[in-house]
Amino acid sequence: MQKKGERDAAELLYTNCYSGLVISLLSSCLMVFGFKDANIFEMKLYWWIGMAALLVLRFADALVWQKTKRGTIYDGQKYVLRFASGTILTALMWCFYCLMVFPHIETIELAFNIIIVAAMAGGAATILGAHKPTAILYSAILLVPFSLALLTSDVHHQYILGLLGLAFSAVMVITAKKSGEFNQVAIRLKNENAILVEHMEEEVEERTNQIYQLSNIDPLTGLFNRTAFLSQLDKHIEYDKKSGGTFALLFIDLDGFKKINDSIGHEAGDRVLQQTAQRLKNSCPDEQLLCRWGGDEFLVGLDQADANSALELAQQLIAKISNPYVFESNRLNLGATVGIAMYPEHTVSGIKLIQLADTAMYFQKKNSPCTAGLFSERLGKQLAREQRLKDALSEAIEEDQLRIVYQPIIDAKTHTTVAFEALLRWNLNNENIPPDEFITIAEQYGLIRKIGNWVLQQACSTAVSWQQHATIAVSVNVSVIQLQDNEFIDFVDSVLAQTELAPECLHIEITESVFAADKEALLEKITALKQRNIHISIDDFGTEYSSLSVIQELSADIVKIDRAFVHSLDTNGLPIVKAVLNIAEAFGYEVIAEGVETVQQANILRDLGVDYLQGFYFCKPLELRALSNFVKSKPLPFTKPQKSAS
């Protein structure tokens, strides 16, 4: 198209030049022969002969172009430069004439000369518009040197004419520039339209294909996008409705993809997605039923499939995706979790089928990542309940649905209450939601900070109220997520300051799961708490991630033996309790046994050397209204286990 544009520019220049050449010749005659001055006439005559010769040559060049090149395919740029050379020479001739004669001529002839060159500059802005540089240069050469020469004159009217000439030259240059740009755009549009008309069918086909690609194909992976896949899915389901066929939908989500994006960069992530798409293409029976749903999620449809064949394909795809991704100097590993929904077993709607498969994938990823799982009604109900609880939990504090109950922790020797553990309860529409259920939801959906801070505030406020009767601590469970919060220590300080609770009366309970997180950062937080004389307890000791090295670094105050070991004292629980006591003694920790429900358990644990006991045998968790009376009561007695009647 560029070559054609250059030929169009040459055609415009040569076609429009005849009138300009004639006008230039007539103007030169008037300027030379119209004002006869004996002193410079001979010089003017020589100039005219040179100008006439140049104009004749240009006229001849135009005729040759018209006869030999017009309507043919030729080098347009060559002829544009050829025409421009003649035009610039003409402008230089005019410039030379004006500079040569103006010191010797009268005012009338001077004004005539200025009018002539100004008129030719004005005409050139249009006639030479097909080639912007030539149009601009022609106007500038005609006017600028002559105007500058006039500005050097001591004659006032010549100075004024010089100023006018410079101003007019600026206007002409701007006009020539705009005219040139307009002509360039016109030439380009003309050629684009010509190409469109000439190659209409090819262009329409190509653009149709582009539109299809944009509306149906994912540009990164080359797979169907959502729009195209949904269309194909509806067609297959409609066919299966008529034929009585079955259909399986696999919802695939990559495991570990976010870490690749965050650590190596999105370019590496894109490469992984492209390779994943290729692996899916190589493994799936029908590319028309393969889709990048979004991000690192892919959909695969399987015609005439049952649950077994769908699970089999899912396992194959997981294995393919789990192979290392190698490119440049990177060797990356990730997995995939797959959720499966079946038509018509689970639903007869295409979009609903995708939602159910997504639900199955989500459940599978949470409970057993890098595996495949089938949707079920039980799963649907479970996730629906989780969603309902999540929505309600976000407003549970404002709706006054949460409350704290307090379970006493008893000194095994004196039988006195040394602390109360603050336990959170949630009543939703007259249903008591178990803490094990809603705490997990709170942690998963980012609600635990708000709820945990509320519990800490309430527990400390309540603990202040019982200090007038006895110095009894309050023990508050804190999640790993709360400990990871950079503002947690400041919040604890503010709560203690507001409630005026002594720091040694606050015990923070943490589970062993903290050891699976950023150990250094968490140890720093725990150290800061201990520096404030706040006691640290390790809850559910021995059930999760603890190691002797971490326990040594932690320097906690108390370990709590999990209720599971207490309940199995008569079997394998006893050796574990003894082992925990040995470890605690070695590190100087005190020990609390949870879940004490019988006097036999209480006596065994006391005799083994457990410091504190907690459980239903002593007291169930107390509501706030019953707490004050319990604090005022006498120590709880132990009784010796009675022998059973024989």
mmCIF file with all atom_site columns, C-alpha atoms in Angstrom, residues 370-444:
data_model
loop_
_atom_site.group_PDB
_atom_site.id
_atom_site.type_symbol
_atom_site.label_atom_id
_atom_site.label_alt_id
_atom_site.label_comp_id
_atom_site.label_asym_id
_atom_site.label_entity_id
_atom_site.label_seq_id
_atom_site.pdbx_PDB_ins_code
_atom_site.Cartn_x
_atom_site.Cartn_y
_atom_site.Cartn_z
_atom_site.occupancy
_atom_site.B_iso_or_equiv
_atom_site.pdbx_formal_charge
_atom_site.auth_seq_id
_atom_site.auth_comp_id
_atom_site.auth_asym_id
_atom_site.auth_atom_id
_atom_site.pdbx_PDB_model_num
ATOM 1  C CA . CYS A 1 370 ? -4.483  -32.850 43.481 1.00 0.00 ? 370 CYS A CA 1
ATOM 2  C CA . THR A 1 371 ? -7.290  -35.419 43.267 1.00 0.00 ? 371 THR A CA 1
ATOM 3  C CA . ALA A 1 372 ? -10.627 -35.721 41.464 1.00 0.00 ? 372 ALA A CA 1
ATOM 4  C CA . GLY A 1 373 ? -14.038 -35.766 43.122 1.00 0.00 ? 373 GLY A CA 1
ATOM 5  C CA . LEU A 1 374 ? -17.621 -36.269 41.996 1.00 0.00 ? 374 LEU A CA 1
ATOM 6  C CA . PHE A 1 375 ? -20.436 -33.919 42.946 1.00 0.00 ? 375 PHE A CA 1
ATOM 7  C CA . SER A 1 376 ? -23.063 -35.312 45.304 1.00 0.00 ? 376 SER A CA 1
ATOM 8  C CA . GLU A 1 377 ? -26.223 -34.013 46.965 1.00 0.00 ? 377 GLU A CA 1
ATOM 9  C CA . ARG A 1 378 ? -24.546 -34.321 50.362 1.00 0.00 ? 378 ARG A CA 1
ATOM 10 C CA . LEU A 1 379 ? -21.667 -32.192 49.120 1.00 0.00 ? 379 LEU A CA 1
ATOM 11 C CA . GLY A 1 380 ? -24.065 -29.616 47.716 1.00 0.00 ? 380 GLY A CA 1
ATOM 12 C CA . LYS A 1 381 ? -25.888 -29.345 51.038 1.00 0.00 ? 381 LYS A CA 1
ATOM 13 C CA . GLN A 1 382 ? -22.641 -29.119 52.955 1.00 0.00 ? 382 GLN A CA 1
ATOM 14 C CA . LEU A 1 383 ? -21.297 -26.290 50.813 1.00 0.00 ? 383 LEU A CA 1
ATOM 15 C CA . ALA A 1 384 ? -24.653 -24.506 50.859 1.00 0.00 ? 384 ALA A CA 1
ATOM 16 C CA . ARG A 1 385 ? -24.548 -24.636 54.655 1.00 0.00 ? 385 ARG A CA 1
ATOM 17 C CA . GLU A 1 386 ? -20.984 -23.354 54.663 1.00 0.00 ? 386 GLU A CA 1
ATOM 18 C CA . GLN A 1 387 ? -22.003 -20.441 52.444 1.00 0.00 ? 387 GLN A CA 1
ATOM 19 C CA . ARG A 1 388 ? -24.968 -19.664 54.719 1.00 0.00 ? 388 ARG A CA 1
ATOM 20 C CA . LEU A 1 389 ? -22.774 -19.754 57.819 1.00 0.00 ? 389 LEU A CA 1
ATOM 21 C CA . LYS A 1 390 ? -20.122 -17.583 56.161 1.00 0.00 ? 390 LYS A CA 1
ATOM 22 C CA . ASP A 1 391 ? -22.696 -14.924 55.258 1.00 0.00 ? 391 ASP A CA 1
ATOM 23 C CA . ALA A 1 392 ? -24.257 -14.990 58.731 1.00 0.00 ? 392 ALA A CA 1
ATOM 24 C CA . LEU A 1 393 ? -20.914 -15.042 60.565 1.00 0.00 ? 393 LEU A CA 1
ATOM 25 C CA . SER A 1 394 ? -19.834 -11.780 58.964 1.00 0.00 ? 394 SER A CA 1
ATOM 26 C CA . GLU A 1 395 ? -22.631 -10.024 60.889 1.00 0.00 ? 395 GLU A CA 1
ATOM 27 C CA . ALA A 1 396 ? -22.777 -12.261 63.977 1.00 0.00 ? 396 ALA A CA 1
ATOM 28 C CA . ILE A 1 397 ? -21.189 -9.691  66.300 1.00 0.00 ? 397 ILE A CA 1
ATOM 29 C CA . GLU A 1 398 ? -23.498 -6.884  65.183 1.00 0.00 ? 398 GLU A CA 1
ATOM 30 C CA . GLU A 1 399 ? -26.530 -9.202  65.454 1.00 0.00 ? 399 GLU A CA 1
ATOM 31 C CA . ASP A 1 400 ? -25.521 -10.135 69.025 1.00 0.00 ? 400 ASP A CA 1
ATOM 32 C CA . GLN A 1 401 ? -25.379 -13.824 68.137 1.00 0.00 ? 401 GLN A CA 1
ATOM 33 C CA . LEU A 1 402 ? -21.962 -14.519 69.679 1.00 0.00 ? 402 LEU A CA 1
ATOM 34 C CA . ARG A 1 403 ? -21.333 -15.016 73.362 1.00 0.00 ? 403 ARG A CA 1
ATOM 35 C CA . ILE A 1 404 ? -18.491 -16.263 75.549 1.00 0.00 ? 404 ILE A CA 1
ATOM 36 C CA . VAL A 1 405 ? -18.736 -19.006 78.148 1.00 0.00 ? 405 VAL A CA 1
ATOM 37 C CA . TYR A 1 406 ? -16.037 -19.745 80.684 1.00 0.00 ? 406 TYR A CA 1
ATOM 38 C CA . GLN A 1 407 ? -14.731 -23.139 81.813 1.00 0.00 ? 407 GLN A CA 1
ATOM 39 C CA . PRO A 1 408 ? -12.662 -23.256 85.026 1.00 0.00 ? 408 PRO A CA 1
ATOM 40 C CA . ILE A 1 409 ? -9.136  -24.624 85.149 1.00 0.00 ? 409 ILE A CA 1
ATOM 41 C CA . ILE A 1 410 ? -8.558  -26.275 88.548 1.00 0.00 ? 410 ILE A CA 1
ATOM 42 C CA . ASP A 1 411 ? -5.364  -26.654 90.562 1.00 0.00 ? 411 ASP A CA 1
ATOM 43 C CA . ALA A 1 412 ? -4.911  -30.428 90.881 1.00 0.00 ? 412 ALA A CA 1
ATOM 44 C CA . LYS A 1 413 ? -3.549  -30.155 94.466 1.00 0.00 ? 413 LYS A CA 1
ATOM 45 C CA . THR A 1 414 ? -5.534  -27.322 96.077 1.00 0.00 ? 414 THR A CA 1
ATOM 46 C CA . HIS A 1 415 ? -8.714  -27.775 94.018 1.00 0.00 ? 415 HIS A CA 1
ATOM 47 C CA . THR A 1 416 ? -8.939  -24.014 93.596 1.00 0.00 ? 416 THR A CA 1
ATOM 48 C CA . THR A 1 417 ? -9.794  -22.255 90.346 1.00 0.00 ? 417 THR A CA 1
ATOM 49 C CA . VAL A 1 418 ? -6.695  -20.693 88.817 1.00 0.00 ? 418 VAL A CA 1
ATOM 50 C CA . ALA A 1 419 ? -8.081  -19.609 85.442 1.00 0.00 ? 419 ALA A CA 1
ATOM 51 C CA . PHE A 1 420 ? -11.078 -19.642 83.144 1.00 0.00 ? 420 PHE A CA 1
ATOM 52 C CA . GLU A 1 421 ? -10.800 -20.567 79.500 1.00 0.00 ? 421 GLU A CA 1
ATOM 53 C CA . ALA A 1 422 ? -12.918 -18.270 77.320 1.00 0.00 ? 422 ALA A CA 1
ATOM 54 C CA . LEU A 1 423 ? -14.894 -20.386 74.854 1.00 0.00 ? 423 LEU A CA 1
ATOM 55 C CA . LEU A 1 424 ? -16.821 -18.840 71.988 1.00 0.00 ? 424 LEU A CA 1
ATOM 56 C CA . ARG A 1 425 ? -20.419 -19.871 71.256 1.00 0.00 ? 425 ARG A CA 1
ATOM 57 C CA . TRP A 1 426 ? -22.663 -18.963 68.302 1.00 0.00 ? 426 TRP A CA 1
ATOM 58 C CA . ASN A 1 427 ? -26.416 -19.234 68.248 1.00 0.00 ? 427 ASN A CA 1
ATOM 59 C CA . LEU A 1 428 ? -27.875 -18.749 64.772 1.00 0.00 ? 428 LEU A CA 1
ATOM 60 C CA . ASN A 1 429 ? -31.654 -18.823 64.541 1.00 0.00 ? 429 ASN A CA 1
ATOM 61 C CA . ASN A 1 430 ? -31.858 -21.009 67.665 1.00 0.00 ? 430 ASN A CA 1
ATOM 62 C CA . GLU A 1 431 ? -29.217 -23.414 66.330 1.00 0.00 ? 431 GLU A CA 1
ATOM 63 C CA . ASN A 1 432 ? -25.991 -23.737 68.297 1.00 0.00 ? 432 ASN A CA 1
ATOM 64 C CA . ILE A 1 433 ? -23.235 -23.898 65.692 1.00 0.00 ? 433 ILE A CA 1
ATOM 65 C CA . PRO A 1 434 ? -20.255 -25.981 66.885 1.00 0.00 ? 434 PRO A CA 1
ATOM 66 C CA . PRO A 1 435 ? -17.032 -23.963 67.297 1.00 0.00 ? 435 PRO A CA 1
ATOM 67 C CA . ASP A 1 436 ? -15.083 -26.551 65.297 1.00 0.00 ? 436 ASP A CA 1
ATOM 68 C CA . GLU A 1 437 ? -17.341 -25.727 62.338 1.00 0.00 ? 437 GLU A CA 1
ATOM 69 C CA . PHE A 1 438 ? -17.590 -21.946 62.442 1.00 0.00 ? 438 PHE A CA 1
ATOM 70 C CA . ILE A 1 439 ? -13.998 -21.201 63.548 1.00 0.00 ? 439 ILE A CA 1
ATOM 71 C CA . THR A 1 440 ? -12.726 -22.983 60.432 1.00 0.00 ? 440 THR A CA 1
ATOM 72 C CA . ILE A 1 441 ? -15.066 -20.883 58.283 1.00 0.00 ? 441 ILE A CA 1
ATOM 73 C CA . ALA A 1 442 ? -13.956 -17.701 60.029 1.00 0.00 ? 442 ALA A CA 1
ATOM 74 C CA . GLU A 1 443 ? -10.311 -18.517 59.331 1.00 0.00 ? 443 GLU A CA 1
ATOM 75 C CA . GLN A 1 444 ? -10.962 -19.477 55.731 1.00 0.00 ? 444 GLN A CA 1
#
